[in-house]
Coordinates of C-alpha atoms and ligand atoms in Angstrom, one line a residue:
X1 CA -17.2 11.3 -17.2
X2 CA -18.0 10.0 -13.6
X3 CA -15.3 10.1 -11.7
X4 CA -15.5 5.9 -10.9
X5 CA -15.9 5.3 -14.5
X6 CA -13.0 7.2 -15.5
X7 CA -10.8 4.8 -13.1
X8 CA -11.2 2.1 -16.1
X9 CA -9.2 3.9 -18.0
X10 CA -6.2 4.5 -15.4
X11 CA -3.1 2.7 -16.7
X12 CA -0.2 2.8 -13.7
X13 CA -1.5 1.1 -10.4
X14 CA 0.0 0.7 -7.0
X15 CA -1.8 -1.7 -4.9
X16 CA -1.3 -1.6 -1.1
X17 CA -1.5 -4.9 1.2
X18 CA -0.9 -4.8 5.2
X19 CA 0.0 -7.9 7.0
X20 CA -3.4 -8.1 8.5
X21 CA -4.8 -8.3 5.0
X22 CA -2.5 -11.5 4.5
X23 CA -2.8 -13.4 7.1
X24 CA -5.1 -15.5 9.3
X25 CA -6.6 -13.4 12.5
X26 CA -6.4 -16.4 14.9
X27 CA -2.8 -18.0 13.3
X28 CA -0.9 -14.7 11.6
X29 CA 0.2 -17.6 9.4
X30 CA 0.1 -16.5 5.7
X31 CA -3.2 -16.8 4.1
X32 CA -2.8 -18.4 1.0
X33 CA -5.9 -18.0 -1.0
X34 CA -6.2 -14.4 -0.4
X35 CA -2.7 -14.1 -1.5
X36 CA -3.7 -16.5 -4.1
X37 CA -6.3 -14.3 -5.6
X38 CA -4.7 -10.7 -4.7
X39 CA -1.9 -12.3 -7.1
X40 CA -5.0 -13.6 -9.6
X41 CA -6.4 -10.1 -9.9
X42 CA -3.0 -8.1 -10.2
X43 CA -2.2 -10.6 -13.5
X44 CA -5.4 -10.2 -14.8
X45 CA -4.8 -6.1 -14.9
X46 CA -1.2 -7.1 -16.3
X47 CA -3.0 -9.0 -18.9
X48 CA -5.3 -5.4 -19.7
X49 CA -2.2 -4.2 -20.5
X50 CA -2.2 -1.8 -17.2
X51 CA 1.1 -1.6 -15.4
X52 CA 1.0 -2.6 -11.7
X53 CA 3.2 -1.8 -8.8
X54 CA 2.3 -4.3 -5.1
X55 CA 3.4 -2.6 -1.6
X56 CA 3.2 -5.2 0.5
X57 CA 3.9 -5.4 4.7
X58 CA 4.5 -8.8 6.2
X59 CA 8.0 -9.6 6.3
X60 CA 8.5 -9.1 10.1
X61 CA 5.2 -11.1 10.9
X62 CA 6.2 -13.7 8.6
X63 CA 9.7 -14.5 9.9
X64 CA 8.9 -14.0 13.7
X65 CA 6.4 -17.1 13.1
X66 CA 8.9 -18.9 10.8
X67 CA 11.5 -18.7 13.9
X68 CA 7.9 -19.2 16.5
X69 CA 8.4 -15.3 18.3
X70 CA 4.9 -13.9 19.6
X71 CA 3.4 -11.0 19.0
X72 CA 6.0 -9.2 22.0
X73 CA 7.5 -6.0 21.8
X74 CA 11.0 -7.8 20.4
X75 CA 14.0 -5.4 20.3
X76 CA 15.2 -3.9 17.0
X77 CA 17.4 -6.6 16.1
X78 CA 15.4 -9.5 16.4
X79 CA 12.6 -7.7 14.5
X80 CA 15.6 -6.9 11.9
X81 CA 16.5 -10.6 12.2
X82 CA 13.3 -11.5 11.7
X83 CA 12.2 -9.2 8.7
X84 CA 15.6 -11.0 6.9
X85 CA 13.9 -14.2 6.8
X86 CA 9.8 -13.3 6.5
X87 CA 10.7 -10.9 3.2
X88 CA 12.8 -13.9 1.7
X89 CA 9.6 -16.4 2.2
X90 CA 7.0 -13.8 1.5
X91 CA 8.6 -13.0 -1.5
X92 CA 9.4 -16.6 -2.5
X93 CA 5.2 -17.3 -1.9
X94 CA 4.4 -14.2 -4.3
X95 CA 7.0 -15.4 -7.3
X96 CA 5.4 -19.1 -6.9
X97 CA 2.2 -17.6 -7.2
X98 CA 3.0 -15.0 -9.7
X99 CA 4.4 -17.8 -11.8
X100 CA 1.6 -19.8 -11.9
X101 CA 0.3 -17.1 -13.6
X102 CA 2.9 -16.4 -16.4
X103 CA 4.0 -13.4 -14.8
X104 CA 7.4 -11.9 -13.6
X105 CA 7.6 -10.6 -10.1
X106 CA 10.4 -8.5 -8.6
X107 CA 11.8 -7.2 -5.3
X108 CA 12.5 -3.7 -4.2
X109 CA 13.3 -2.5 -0.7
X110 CA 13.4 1.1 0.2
X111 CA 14.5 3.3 2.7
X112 CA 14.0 7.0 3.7
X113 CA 17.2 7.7 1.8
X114 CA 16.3 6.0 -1.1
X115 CA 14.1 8.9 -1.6
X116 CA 16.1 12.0 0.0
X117 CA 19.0 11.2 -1.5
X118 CA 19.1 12.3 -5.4
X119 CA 21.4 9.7 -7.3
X120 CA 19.4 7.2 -5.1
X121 CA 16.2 8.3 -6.3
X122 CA 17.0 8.7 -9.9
X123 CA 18.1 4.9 -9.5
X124 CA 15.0 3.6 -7.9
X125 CA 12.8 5.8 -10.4
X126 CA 14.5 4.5 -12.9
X127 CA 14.7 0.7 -11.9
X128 CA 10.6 1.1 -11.1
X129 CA 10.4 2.3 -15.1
X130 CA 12.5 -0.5 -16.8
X131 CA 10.3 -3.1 -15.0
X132 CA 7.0 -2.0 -15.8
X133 CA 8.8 -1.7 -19.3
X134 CA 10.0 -5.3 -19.3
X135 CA 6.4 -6.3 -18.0
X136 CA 7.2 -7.6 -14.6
X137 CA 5.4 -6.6 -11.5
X138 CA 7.8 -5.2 -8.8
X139 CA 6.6 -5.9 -5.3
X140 CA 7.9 -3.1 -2.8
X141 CA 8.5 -3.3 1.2
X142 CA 10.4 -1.0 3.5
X143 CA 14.1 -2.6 3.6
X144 CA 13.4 -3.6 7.4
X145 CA 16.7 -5.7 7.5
X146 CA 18.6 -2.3 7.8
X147 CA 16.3 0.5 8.7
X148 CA 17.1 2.4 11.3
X149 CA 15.0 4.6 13.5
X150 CA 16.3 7.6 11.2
X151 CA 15.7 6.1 8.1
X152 CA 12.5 3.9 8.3
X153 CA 9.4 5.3 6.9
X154 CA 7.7 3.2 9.4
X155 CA 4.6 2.4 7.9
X156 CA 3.6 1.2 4.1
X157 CA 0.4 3.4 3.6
X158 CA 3.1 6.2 3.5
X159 CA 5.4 4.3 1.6
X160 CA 3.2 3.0 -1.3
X161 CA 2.3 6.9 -1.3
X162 CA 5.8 7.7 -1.6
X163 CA 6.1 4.9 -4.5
X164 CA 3.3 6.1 -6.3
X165 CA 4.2 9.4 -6.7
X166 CA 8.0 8.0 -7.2
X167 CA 6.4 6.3 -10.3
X168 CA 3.6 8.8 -11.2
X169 CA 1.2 6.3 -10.7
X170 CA -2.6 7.3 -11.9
X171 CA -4.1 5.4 -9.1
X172 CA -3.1 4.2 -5.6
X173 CA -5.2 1.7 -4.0
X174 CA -4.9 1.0 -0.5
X175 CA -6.1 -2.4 0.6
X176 CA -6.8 -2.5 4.7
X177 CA -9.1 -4.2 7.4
X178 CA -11.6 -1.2 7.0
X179 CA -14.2 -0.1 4.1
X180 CA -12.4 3.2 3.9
X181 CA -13.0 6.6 6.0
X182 CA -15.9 6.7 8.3
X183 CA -17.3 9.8 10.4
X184 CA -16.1 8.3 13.7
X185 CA -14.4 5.1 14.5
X186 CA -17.1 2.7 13.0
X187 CA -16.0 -0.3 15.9
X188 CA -16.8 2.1 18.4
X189 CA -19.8 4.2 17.5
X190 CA -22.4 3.0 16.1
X191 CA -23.4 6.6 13.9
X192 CA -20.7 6.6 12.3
X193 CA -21.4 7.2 8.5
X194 CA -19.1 6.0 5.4
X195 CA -17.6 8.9 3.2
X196 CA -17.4 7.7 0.0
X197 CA -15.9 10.6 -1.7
X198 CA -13.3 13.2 -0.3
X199 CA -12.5 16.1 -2.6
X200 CA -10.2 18.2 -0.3
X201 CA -8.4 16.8 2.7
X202 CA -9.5 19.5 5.5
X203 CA -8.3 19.4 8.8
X204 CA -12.1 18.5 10.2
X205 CA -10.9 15.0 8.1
X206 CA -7.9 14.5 10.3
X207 CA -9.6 14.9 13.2
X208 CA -11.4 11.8 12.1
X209 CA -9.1 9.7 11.1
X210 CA -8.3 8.6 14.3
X211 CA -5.7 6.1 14.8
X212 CA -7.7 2.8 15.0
X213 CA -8.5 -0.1 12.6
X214 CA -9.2 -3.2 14.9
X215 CA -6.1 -4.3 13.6
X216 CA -3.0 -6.2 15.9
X217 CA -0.5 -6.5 13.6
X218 CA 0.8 -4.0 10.9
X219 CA 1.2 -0.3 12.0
X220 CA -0.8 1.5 9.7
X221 CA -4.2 3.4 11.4
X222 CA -6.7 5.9 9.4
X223 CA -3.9 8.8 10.5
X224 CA -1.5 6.8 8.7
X225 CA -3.8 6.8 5.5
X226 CA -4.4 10.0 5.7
X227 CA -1.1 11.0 5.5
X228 CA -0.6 8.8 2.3
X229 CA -3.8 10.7 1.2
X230 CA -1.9 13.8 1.5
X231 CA 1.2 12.3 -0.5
X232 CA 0.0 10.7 -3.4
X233 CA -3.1 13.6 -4.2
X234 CA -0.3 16.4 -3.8
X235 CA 1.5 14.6 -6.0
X236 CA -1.5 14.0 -8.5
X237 CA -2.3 10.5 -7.8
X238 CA -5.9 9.7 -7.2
X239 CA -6.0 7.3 -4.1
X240 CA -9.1 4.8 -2.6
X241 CA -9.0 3.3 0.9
X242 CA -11.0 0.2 0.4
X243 CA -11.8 -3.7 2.3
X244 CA -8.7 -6.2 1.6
X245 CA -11.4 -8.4 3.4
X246 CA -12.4 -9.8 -0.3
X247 CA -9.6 -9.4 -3.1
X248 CA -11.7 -9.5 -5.9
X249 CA -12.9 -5.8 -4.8
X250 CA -10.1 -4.7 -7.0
X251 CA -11.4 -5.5 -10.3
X252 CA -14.4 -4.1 -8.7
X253 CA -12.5 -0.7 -8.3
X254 CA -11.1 -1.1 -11.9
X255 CA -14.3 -1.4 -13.5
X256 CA -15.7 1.7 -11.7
X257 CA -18.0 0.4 -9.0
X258 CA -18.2 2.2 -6.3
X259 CA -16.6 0.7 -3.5
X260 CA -13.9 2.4 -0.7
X261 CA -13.3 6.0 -0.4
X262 CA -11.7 8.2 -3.0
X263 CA -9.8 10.8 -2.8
X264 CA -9.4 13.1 -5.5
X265 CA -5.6 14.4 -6.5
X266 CA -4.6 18.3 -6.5
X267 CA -1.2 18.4 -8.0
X268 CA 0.6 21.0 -6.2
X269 CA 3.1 22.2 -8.5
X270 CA 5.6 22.7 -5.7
X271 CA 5.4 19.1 -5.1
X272 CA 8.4 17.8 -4.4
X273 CA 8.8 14.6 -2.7
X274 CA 12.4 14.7 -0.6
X275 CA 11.2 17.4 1.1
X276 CA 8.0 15.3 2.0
X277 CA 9.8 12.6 3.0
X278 CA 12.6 14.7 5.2
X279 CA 9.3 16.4 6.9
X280 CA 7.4 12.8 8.1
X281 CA 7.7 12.6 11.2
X282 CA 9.8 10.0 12.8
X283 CA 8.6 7.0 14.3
Ligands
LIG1 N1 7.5 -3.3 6.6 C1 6.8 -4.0 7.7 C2 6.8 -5.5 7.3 O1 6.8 -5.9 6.2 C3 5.4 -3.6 7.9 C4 5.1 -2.2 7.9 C5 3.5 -2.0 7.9 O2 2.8 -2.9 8.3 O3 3.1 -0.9 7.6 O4 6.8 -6.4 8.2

């Protein structure tokens, strides 16, 4: 079977949202009917019976703009600060939403050492399992509010990588300000072409995936995707990189259309993901 038509039949699904995906450009406030219809489109794959898992950025945008911060370089603490009250509102938008829907949603916040510790990750593995048993959807950010410099992951392309192999997910979608990977950065030259397809990550793709998206807020480049790339196929998990720009492209993706760039898994059966996570470099 084509490899696109064969992602209709994928069952576990972790979707990835960056703050820039969420939020109005010219404001950064919240932009409510994209949320409105990510939300729309995640229910309607809970209601195909396919389990869903949301890694979502935001929390420090949202809260600097609930206390009126700028975009500046604040110090740690006030981004800490404000990641304690952005999560709390971003997360109370997504179980309004969610509920409108008839759907349960549910908060998890990770750190490095949720993952390099043992007991920890046999408790968030099997926390993640008993709430795609019970039906819910459980919405996943770095735990900001605490991280520090040695145990942040830094950015959620790597984290919903992390989570998707934590969960053994079939599919990892990555939702960003970009169509996927392109030649060259596509803002900047013109020739650039669109791969559609990447079977093995080679080095020639790093050196592509340069660091840009035309994005201010979030942290998360093409090197950043790449890096989840290398994650989630390592660990079996088929990934796309595709436009957040329209929502509805997910149930585009679901039904086998052609849209982002995939990237094929290669389970390496050393993979084991402490180690990964004790190797990322710190940021
Ligand atoms: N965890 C951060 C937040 O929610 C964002 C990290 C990212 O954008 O990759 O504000």
């Amino acid at each position: 079977m084509d490899i696109r038509e064969a992602i209709r039949d994928k069952k576990r699904i972790v979707i990835k949202v960056g703050s820039s995906s969420i939020q109005h450009q010219e404001t950064g406030g919240l932009d409510y009917i994209k949320l409105e219809v990510l939300v729309r489109e995640i229910c309607n794959l809970r209601n195909q019976g396919k389990e869903v898992v949301l890694v979502t950025s935001g929390a420090i945008a949202v809260g600097k703009r609930a206390v009126r911060l700028g975009e500046d370089d604040d110090p740690i603490a006030v981004k800490q600060a404000c990641a304690a009250i952005g999560q709390a509102r971003l997360m109370m938008t997504y179980q309004k939403i969610f509920a409108e829907y008839n759907h349960v949603a549910a908060q998890i916040l990770m750190t490095k050492n949720t993952i390099v510790d043992p007991l920890n990750r046999l408790n968030a593995h099997n926390t993640f399992s008993e709430l795609l048993k019970l039906g819910a959807v459980p919405i996943v950010n770095e735990n900001d509010t605490v991280a520090t410099y040695e145990i942040r992951f830094g950015d959620n392309d790597t984290l919903s990588a992390i989570v998707a192999a934590l969960v053994d997910a079939d599919l990892l979608i990555l939702l960003s300000d970009i169509d996927g990977l392109y030649t060259d950065d596509p803002n900047q030259n013109p020739d650039a072409r669109f791969i559609s397809y990447v079977d093995e990550l080679t080095e020639d793709l790093y050196h592509m995936g340069k660091g840009t998206t035309g994005s201010s807020v979030g942290t998360g480049g093409m090197n950043t995707k790449l890096q989840a790339a290398k994650i989630a196929t390592s660990a079996g998990v088929d990934m796309i990189i595709a436009n957040a720009d329209d929502m509805r492209i997910i149930h585009r993706i679901m039904d086998g259309r052609k849209y982002g760039t995939f990237f094929k898994a290669h389970k390496d059966e050393n993979f084991y993901l402490a180690d990964y996570v004790n190797a990322m470099e710190q940021v």
